[in-house]
């Protein structure tokens, strides 16, 4: 990750080449269309297919996922029948130790390799709302993802985006797409993180972020000359650190 | 905490009721037509979320309006601090502080809720429970054995133990997938979509027992009514 613009994926004119995973949460229609049209591979994890099915009523044939994976305990029978009949790859992945999201991601990475695609980012719709343990499971998948790939895995739901920043390198986050909302945040989810930042209103200077000590939420970007645009937010951390940010309402 | 039933609080009735800033908007909307019967004891916050008409209404009804502009602490944390002072001032016997909201919406605010639960452990021994939609979360302290009574009849199917903040050396019983002196840690093992061990319907569930060496976040589903 040299300079990475988390919200580039939502820009119709964005440069990142993406793949799309749809999880079992209400899908924002506006984001859906931008992401679907740009994605080189599109997949649903189990009940994500229900949301796709409902959202694309009347023109479902134009929105067929490349595959749907899962235990198939959330996907509705009529939805499963529909996509099966349309020859979408239905991949039953019953491993009890891994979530549907993790398994979907694993398949996605194999597909990228098999098709020899150049991909910059894997974008996930859903995962940050609903059942609280499933929100935590989404974050756990982001940790696993770091062992599976160097590609950033971004998660978007409602007006929040989350991405896990790896330890041991300086991240440059481009926050000038015009889609940035006001708030941003750095959360040491799995362990304390020795952190340095610039470009934020409240920066960290080789400080420890840790639950019960200091967690950065409701942060924002440093003031900037409107003619110039924001400087990148720079972050270094010694442990994986969860960046999240608000998306401007359209 | 000897035996603690997290969902017991969904039965009556609160001794002190408060809103943190925009919480007052939801109270106002929810109680339309009978607002006088649902007046909070106090409303605190920066007052940047509460709507002007809502603020005016509760001010006029003589609810304590407590502006708490400290930028380093969230409205929730400040509300909790005031709650603990009120409990002390009124010499009340309280078992649990229950919070409605905090587990959905803006993602950083969900994380801030969890951070408040960590701060709460330094502020009080009382359990602070957070409920939204059909999820409940409570932070289990390190260094003691927790006995969670999960027999209120309101328990949903799922439960979870998440080591937010640091790895936790954990032992449990009463779950379908128990931990036996194992480390829960992000990137290693996190217990989500767990459930309760099978039990004889005539007998009810045994308590879920949990020990941990660091604060460990328990969450559970609430049965749809």
Coordinates of C-alpha atoms in Angstrom, one line a residue:
Chain A
X1 CA 0.0 0.0 0.0
X2 CA 1.7 3.2 -1.1
X3 CA -1.0 5.8 -1.3
X4 CA -4.4 4.2 -0.8
X5 CA -7.7 6.0 -1.2
X6 CA -10.2 4.0 0.8
X7 CA -13.2 5.7 -0.8
X8 CA -11.9 5.5 -4.4
X9 CA -13.9 2.4 -4.9
X10 CA -17.1 4.4 -4.6
X11 CA -16.1 6.9 -7.2
X12 CA -17.4 6.0 -10.6
X13 CA -14.2 7.5 -12.0
X14 CA -12.1 5.8 -9.4
X15 CA -8.8 4.1 -10.5
X16 CA -8.8 1.0 -8.3
X17 CA -9.6 -2.3 -9.9
X18 CA -11.9 -4.1 -7.4
X19 CA -13.7 -7.3 -6.6
X20 CA -17.0 -7.2 -4.7
X21 CA -18.3 -9.4 -1.9
X22 CA -21.9 -8.9 -0.7
X23 CA -22.7 -10.0 2.9
X24 CA -26.0 -10.6 4.6
X25 CA -27.0 -7.1 5.5
X26 CA -29.2 -4.5 3.8
X27 CA -27.3 -3.3 0.8
X28 CA -27.1 0.4 0.1
X29 CA -28.4 0.7 -3.4
X30 CA -26.3 3.6 -4.5
X31 CA -23.0 2.0 -3.5
X32 CA -24.2 -1.3 -4.9
X33 CA -24.5 0.1 -8.5
X34 CA -21.1 1.8 -8.5
X35 CA -19.3 -1.2 -7.0
X36 CA -21.1 -3.8 -9.1
X37 CA -20.3 -2.0 -12.4
X38 CA -16.6 -1.7 -11.6
X39 CA -16.0 -5.1 -10.0
X40 CA -14.1 -7.8 -12.0
X41 CA -15.5 -10.6 -9.8
X42 CA -18.7 -10.4 -7.8
X43 CA -19.8 -12.8 -5.1
X44 CA -22.4 -13.2 -2.4
X45 CA -21.7 -14.9 1.0
X46 CA -24.9 -16.9 1.8
X47 CA -27.7 -14.5 2.7
X48 CA -26.0 -11.7 0.8
X49 CA -27.7 -13.3 -2.2
X50 CA -31.1 -12.5 -0.7
X51 CA -30.3 -8.8 -0.7
X52 CA -28.9 -8.9 -4.2
X53 CA -32.1 -10.7 -5.4
X54 CA -34.4 -8.2 -3.8
X55 CA -32.4 -5.1 -4.9
X56 CA -32.3 -6.2 -8.5
X57 CA -35.9 -7.1 -9.0
X58 CA -37.0 -6.7 -12.6
X59 CA -33.5 -7.0 -14.0
X60 CA -31.9 -9.8 -12.1
X61 CA -30.4 -11.3 -15.2
X62 CA -28.1 -8.3 -15.5
X63 CA -26.9 -8.8 -11.9
X64 CA -25.8 -12.4 -11.6
X65 CA -22.9 -13.1 -9.2
X66 CA -20.0 -15.2 -10.3
X67 CA -20.5 -17.4 -7.2
X68 CA -22.4 -17.7 -4.0
X69 CA -20.8 -19.5 -1.1
X70 CA -21.8 -20.5 2.4
X71 CA -23.5 -23.0 4.6
X72 CA -26.7 -22.0 2.7
X73 CA -28.5 -21.6 6.0
X74 CA -29.4 -18.0 5.3
X75 CA -30.1 -17.9 1.6
X76 CA -33.8 -18.3 0.8
X77 CA -34.9 -21.4 -1.2
X78 CA -36.3 -19.3 -4.0
X79 CA -33.2 -17.2 -4.2
X80 CA -31.0 -20.3 -4.2
X81 CA -33.1 -21.9 -6.9
X82 CA -33.0 -18.8 -9.1
X83 CA -29.2 -18.3 -9.1
X84 CA -28.6 -22.1 -9.4
X85 CA -30.9 -22.1 -12.5
X86 CA -28.9 -19.2 -13.9
X87 CA -25.7 -21.2 -13.6
X88 CA -24.1 -19.1 -10.9
X89 CA -21.4 -21.2 -9.1
X90 CA -23.0 -22.4 -5.9
X91 CA -20.2 -23.3 -3.5
X92 CA -21.3 -25.0 -0.3
X93 CA -18.6 -24.3 2.2
X94 CA -19.6 -26.0 5.5
X95 CA -16.4 -25.4 7.5
X96 CA -17.7 -24.5 11.0
X97 CA -14.6 -22.8 12.1
X98 CA -14.6 -20.0 9.4
X99 CA -17.4 -17.6 8.6
X100 CA -19.1 -17.3 5.3
X101 CA -17.2 -14.0 4.7
X102 CA -13.8 -15.6 5.3
X103 CA -14.6 -18.5 3.0
X104 CA -15.9 -16.1 0.4
X105 CA -12.7 -14.1 0.5
X106 CA -10.6 -17.3 0.2
X107 CA -12.5 -18.3 -3.0
X108 CA -12.2 -14.7 -4.3
X109 CA -8.4 -14.8 -4.0
X110 CA -8.3 -18.2 -5.8
X111 CA -10.4 -16.8 -8.6
X112 CA -8.2 -13.7 -8.9
X113 CA -5.2 -16.0 -9.2
X114 CA -6.9 -18.5 -11.6
X115 CA -8.0 -15.7 -13.9
X116 CA -4.7 -13.9 -13.5
X117 CA -6.4 -10.6 -12.7
X118 CA -4.7 -7.4 -11.6
X119 CA -6.7 -6.3 -8.6
X120 CA -6.1 -3.4 -6.2
X121 CA -8.8 -3.8 -3.6
X122 CA -11.5 -6.2 -2.4
X123 CA -14.6 -4.4 -1.4
X124 CA -17.2 -5.8 0.9
X125 CA -20.8 -4.5 1.3
X126 CA -22.3 -5.2 4.7
X127 CA -20.7 -6.6 7.9
X128 CA -20.7 -3.5 10.1
X129 CA -24.3 -3.7 11.4
X130 CA -26.9 -6.1 12.7
X131 CA -26.0 -9.0 15.1
X132 CA -23.2 -7.7 17.3
X133 CA -21.2 -10.9 17.2
X134 CA -21.3 -10.8 13.4
X135 CA -19.8 -7.3 13.4
X136 CA -17.0 -8.7 15.5
X137 CA -16.7 -11.7 13.2
X138 CA -16.3 -9.2 10.2
X139 CA -13.3 -7.6 12.0
X140 CA -11.8 -11.1 12.7
X141 CA -12.1 -11.8 9.0
X142 CA -10.1 -8.7 8.3
X143 CA -7.3 -10.1 10.6
X144 CA -7.4 -13.4 8.7
X145 CA -7.3 -11.6 5.4
X146 CA -3.9 -10.1 6.2
X147 CA -2.5 -13.6 6.3
X148 CA -4.3 -14.5 3.1
X149 CA -3.4 -11.5 0.9
X150 CA -1.6 -8.2 0.7
X151 CA -4.6 -6.6 -1.0
X152 CA -6.6 -4.2 1.2
X153 CA -10.0 -5.6 2.2
X154 CA -12.4 -2.7 2.7
X155 CA -15.8 -3.1 4.4
X156 CA -18.7 -0.6 3.8
X157 CA -22.1 -0.5 5.4
X158 CA -24.5 2.5 5.7
X159 CA -22.1 5.4 5.9
X160 CA -19.2 3.7 7.5
X161 CA -16.1 2.2 5.9
X162 CA -13.5 0.1 7.8
X163 CA -10.2 -1.3 6.8
X164 CA -7.4 -3.0 8.9
X165 CA -4.0 -1.3 8.6
X166 CA -1.1 -3.7 8.7
X167 CA 1.7 -3.3 11.2
X168 CA 5.2 -2.4 10.3
X169 CA 4.7 0.1 7.4
X170 CA 3.7 3.7 6.9
X171 CA 0.2 3.9 5.5
X172 CA -0.7 6.9 3.3
X173 CA -4.5 7.3 3.2
X174 CA -5.7 9.6 0.4
X175 CA -8.8 11.3 1.8
X176 CA -9.5 13.6 -1.1
X177 CA -12.0 11.7 -3.2
X178 CA -14.7 14.2 -2.2
X179 CA -16.7 11.3 -0.7
X180 CA -15.2 11.6 2.8
X181 CA -17.6 12.4 5.6
X182 CA -16.5 14.3 8.7
X183 CA -15.4 11.6 11.1
X184 CA -12.6 9.1 11.2
X185 CA -11.2 6.7 13.8
X186 CA -8.3 4.4 14.7
X187 CA -9.2 1.5 17.0
X188 CA -6.7 -1.0 18.4
X189 CA -9.1 -3.9 18.3
X190 CA -6.9 -6.9 19.0
X191 CA -4.1 -5.5 21.1
X192 CA -2.5 -2.2 22.0
X193 CA -0.9 -0.3 19.1
X194 CA 2.0 2.0 19.2
X195 CA 0.8 4.6 16.8
X196 CA 2.0 7.8 15.0
X197 CA -0.2 9.8 12.7
X198 CA -0.3 13.0 10.7
X199 CA -3.2 14.6 8.8
X200 CA -5.7 14.2 11.6
X201 CA -7.2 16.9 13.8
X202 CA -6.0 14.9 16.8
X203 CA -2.8 13.1 15.8
X204 CA -0.9 10.5 17.7
X205 CA 2.8 10.9 18.4
X206 CA 4.3 7.5 19.1
X207 CA 1.5 6.9 21.6
X208 CA -0.2 3.7 22.6
X209 CA -3.8 3.2 21.5
X210 CA -5.5 0.6 23.7
X211 CA -8.9 -0.1 25.0
X212 CA -9.3 1.2 28.5
X213 CA -6.5 3.7 27.8
X214 CA -7.0 5.7 24.6
X215 CA -9.1 4.9 21.5
X216 CA -9.4 7.4 18.7
X217 CA -13.1 7.8 17.8
X218 CA -14.9 10.9 16.5
X219 CA -11.6 12.1 15.1
X220 CA -11.5 14.2 11.9
X221 CA -9.1 15.6 9.3
X222 CA -6.8 18.5 10.0
X223 CA -7.9 21.8 8.6
X224 CA -6.7 22.5 5.1
X225 CA -6.8 25.2 2.4
X226 CA -9.9 24.3 0.3
X227 CA -8.0 25.2 -2.8
X228 CA -5.4 22.6 -2.0
X229 CA -7.3 19.5 -0.8
X230 CA -6.3 17.4 2.2
X231 CA -2.9 16.0 2.8
X232 CA -2.9 12.3 3.1
X233 CA -3.5 10.8 6.5
X234 CA -0.3 9.0 7.5
X235 CA -0.4 6.1 10.0
X236 CA 2.3 3.8 11.4
X237 CA 1.5 1.1 13.9
X238 CA 3.2 -1.9 15.4
X239 CA 0.1 -4.0 15.5
X240 CA -2.9 -4.2 13.1
X241 CA -5.0 -1.1 13.6
X242 CA -8.6 -0.6 12.5
X243 CA -9.2 2.6 10.5
X244 CA -12.7 3.6 9.9
X245 CA -14.3 6.7 8.4
X246 CA -17.6 8.3 7.5
X247 CA -18.9 8.5 4.0
X248 CA -20.6 11.7 2.9
X249 CA -24.3 11.3 2.4
X250 CA -25.2 11.8 -1.3
Chain B
X1 CA -20.9 -10.7 40.3
X2 CA -22.1 -13.9 41.8
X3 CA -24.8 -15.1 39.4
X4 CA -25.7 -12.5 36.9
X5 CA -28.6 -12.8 34.4
X6 CA -27.9 -10.4 31.6
X7 CA -31.5 -10.3 30.3
X8 CA -33.1 -9.9 33.7
X9 CA -33.1 -6.2 33.1
X10 CA -35.7 -6.4 30.3
X11 CA -38.2 -7.1 33.0
X12 CA -39.1 -4.0 35.1
X13 CA -38.1 -1.2 36.2
X14 CA -35.5 1.6 36.3
X15 CA -34.8 3.6 39.4
X16 CA -33.0 6.4 37.5
X17 CA -33.5 7.1 33.8
X18 CA -31.2 9.3 31.7
X19 CA -30.6 10.3 28.1
X20 CA -27.2 11.0 26.6
X21 CA -27.7 13.9 24.2
X22 CA -29.5 12.7 21.1
X23 CA -31.0 9.8 23.1
X24 CA -33.6 12.4 24.1
X25 CA -34.8 12.6 20.5
X26 CA -35.6 8.9 20.4
X27 CA -37.3 9.1 23.8
X28 CA -39.4 12.1 22.6
X29 CA -40.4 10.4 19.4
X30 CA -41.2 7.0 21.1
X31 CA -43.4 8.5 23.8
X32 CA -45.5 10.8 21.6
X33 CA -48.9 11.4 23.2
X34 CA -47.8 10.5 26.7
X35 CA -44.5 12.3 27.1
X36 CA -45.3 13.5 30.6
X37 CA -45.2 9.9 31.8
X38 CA -41.7 9.4 30.4
X39 CA -39.6 12.2 31.7
X40 CA -35.9 11.4 32.2
X41 CA -34.2 12.3 35.4
X42 CA -31.5 14.1 33.4
X43 CA -30.1 14.6 29.9
X44 CA -26.4 15.2 29.4
X45 CA -24.1 15.9 26.5
X46 CA -22.5 18.5 24.3
X47 CA -26.1 19.1 23.1
X48 CA -25.0 18.9 19.5
X49 CA -27.4 16.0 18.7
X50 CA -30.5 16.8 20.7
X51 CA -33.1 18.7 18.6
X52 CA -34.0 22.2 19.7
X53 CA -37.7 21.3 20.2
X54 CA -36.8 18.2 22.2
X55 CA -34.4 20.2 24.4
X56 CA -36.9 22.9 24.9
X57 CA -39.6 20.4 25.9
X58 CA -37.6 18.6 28.5
X59 CA -36.1 21.8 29.9
X60 CA -39.6 23.1 30.3
X61 CA -40.6 19.9 32.2
X62 CA -37.7 20.6 34.6
X63 CA -35.6 17.6 33.6
X64 CA -32.0 18.3 34.7
X65 CA -30.1 19.4 31.6
X66 CA -26.4 18.9 32.2
X67 CA -24.1 20.2 29.6
X68 CA -20.9 18.1 29.6
X69 CA -18.6 19.5 27.0
X70 CA -15.4 17.4 27.9
X71 CA -14.0 16.6 24.5
X72 CA -12.0 13.6 25.6
X73 CA -15.0 11.6 26.9
X74 CA -18.1 10.5 25.0
X75 CA -21.6 11.5 26.0
X76 CA -22.1 7.9 27.1
X77 CA -19.2 7.9 29.5
X78 CA -20.2 11.2 30.9
X79 CA -23.8 10.0 31.4
X80 CA -22.5 7.0 33.2
X81 CA -20.4 9.1 35.5
X82 CA -23.4 11.2 36.4
X83 CA -25.5 8.1 36.9
X84 CA -23.0 6.7 39.4
X85 CA -23.0 10.0 41.3
X86 CA -26.8 10.0 41.4
X87 CA -26.9 6.4 42.7
X88 CA -24.5 7.4 45.5
X89 CA -26.3 10.7 46.3
X90 CA -29.7 8.9 46.5
X91 CA -28.2 6.0 48.4
X92 CA -29.8 3.5 46.0
X93 CA -29.2 -0.2 45.9
X94 CA -28.6 -0.9 42.2
X95 CA -27.6 -4.1 40.5
X96 CA -27.1 -3.2 36.9
X97 CA -26.8 -0.2 34.6
X98 CA -28.7 -0.8 31.4
X99 CA -28.0 1.1 28.2
X100 CA -30.3 1.2 25.2
X101 CA -28.4 1.8 21.9
X102 CA -24.7 1.9 21.2
X103 CA -24.3 -1.2 19.1
X104 CA -25.3 0.1 15.7
X105 CA -25.0 3.0 13.4
X106 CA -21.7 4.9 12.9
X107 CA -18.9 2.3 13.2
X108 CA -16.6 4.4 15.3
X109 CA -19.4 5.0 17.8
X110 CA -19.9 1.3 18.2
X111 CA -16.2 1.1 19.1
X112 CA -16.6 4.0 21.4
X113 CA -19.4 2.2 23.3
X114 CA -17.0 -0.7 23.9
X115 CA -14.4 1.8 25.1
X116 CA -16.9 3.2 27.6
X117 CA -17.4 -0.3 28.9
X118 CA -13.7 -0.5 29.6
X119 CA -13.8 2.8 31.4
X120 CA -16.9 1.7 33.3
X121 CA -14.9 -1.1 35.0
X122 CA -12.6 1.6 36.6
X123 CA -15.6 3.6 37.6
X124 CA -17.8 1.0 39.2
X125 CA -18.2 -2.7 40.0
X126 CA -21.8 -2.7 38.7
X127 CA -22.3 -4.5 35.4
X128 CA -23.0 -2.1 32.5
X129 CA -25.1 -3.8 29.9
X130 CA -25.7 -2.5 26.4
X131 CA -28.7 -3.5 24.3
X132 CA -29.7 -2.7 20.7
X133 CA -31.9 -4.4 18.3
X134 CA -31.6 -8.1 19.4
X135 CA -28.0 -7.9 20.7
X136 CA -26.8 -7.5 24.3
X137 CA -23.2 -6.9 25.2
X138 CA -21.4 -6.7 28.6
X139 CA -17.7 -6.6 29.4
X140 CA -16.6 -9.4 31.8
X141 CA -13.9 -8.4 34.2
X142 CA -10.6 -10.2 34.5
X143 CA -9.7 -12.3 37.5
X144 CA -12.9 -13.8 38.6
X145 CA -15.3 -16.5 37.6
X146 CA -18.5 -15.2 36.0
X147 CA -21.7 -17.2 36.3
X148 CA -24.1 -16.0 33.6
X149 CA -27.7 -17.1 34.2
X150 CA -29.1 -17.7 30.7
X151 CA -32.5 -19.0 31.8
X152 CA -34.8 -15.9 31.7
X153 CA -36.5 -17.3 28.6
X154 CA -35.5 -14.2 26.6
X155 CA -32.2 -15.7 25.4
X156 CA -31.8 -16.0 21.6
X157 CA -29.8 -18.7 20.0
X158 CA -26.4 -17.1 19.6
X159 CA -23.7 -16.0 22.0
X160 CA -20.1 -14.8 21.7
X161 CA -16.9 -14.0 23.5
X162 CA -14.7 -11.4 21.9
X163 CA -11.2 -10.4 23.2
X164 CA -11.5 -6.7 22.3
X165 CA -8.4 -4.9 23.3
X166 CA -6.0 -7.7 24.0
X167 CA -5.7 -11.5 24.0
X168 CA -7.6 -13.3 26.8
X169 CA -6.7 -16.6 28.4
X170 CA -10.2 -18.1 28.7
X171 CA -12.0 -21.0 30.2
X172 CA -15.7 -21.6 29.9
X173 CA -18.5 -24.1 30.5
X174 CA -22.1 -24.2 29.5
X175 CA -21.4 -23.3 25.9
X176 CA -21.7 -25.5 22.9
X177 CA -18.1 -24.7 22.0
X178 CA -16.3 -24.2 25.3
X179 CA -12.7 -22.9 25.8
X180 CA -10.3 -24.8 28.0
X181 CA -7.6 -22.4 29.1
X182 CA -7.2 -21.2 25.6
X183 CA -6.2 -17.8 24.2
X184 CA -8.9 -15.8 22.5
X185 CA -7.3 -13.2 20.2
X186 CA -8.1 -11.4 17.0
X187 CA -6.3 -13.1 14.2
X188 CA -6.1 -16.3 16.2
X189 CA -9.4 -17.4 17.7
X190 CA -12.6 -15.3 18.4
X191 CA -15.8 -17.0 19.6
X192 CA -18.7 -15.8 17.5
X193 CA -21.9 -17.6 16.5
X194 CA -21.5 -19.8 19.6
X195 CA -24.5 -21.2 21.4
X196 CA -25.5 -22.8 24.7
X197 CA -24.9 -26.5 25.4
X198 CA -27.8 -28.8 25.0
X199 CA -29.9 -29.2 28.1
X200 CA -32.9 -31.1 29.4
X201 CA -35.9 -28.8 28.7
X202 CA -37.4 -29.8 32.0
X203 CA -34.3 -28.5 33.8
X204 CA -33.3 -25.3 32.2
X205 CA -29.8 -24.3 31.2
X206 CA -26.8 -24.5 33.5
X207 CA -25.1 -21.1 33.9
X208 CA -22.5 -20.2 31.5
X209 CA -19.2 -19.9 33.4
X210 CA -16.4 -17.8 32.2
X211 CA -13.0 -16.9 33.5
X212 CA -10.6 -14.6 31.7
X213 CA -7.3 -12.9 32.5
X214 CA -8.2 -9.7 30.6
X215 CA -11.5 -8.0 30.0
X216 CA -13.6 -10.1 27.7
X217 CA -16.7 -8.9 25.8
X218 CA -19.7 -11.2 26.1
X219 CA -22.6 -10.7 23.7
X220 CA -25.8 -12.6 23.2
X221 CA -28.9 -12.7 21.1
X222 CA -32.3 -11.7 22.5
X223 CA -35.3 -13.8 21.4
X224 CA -37.7 -12.0 19.1
X225 CA -41.0 -11.4 20.9

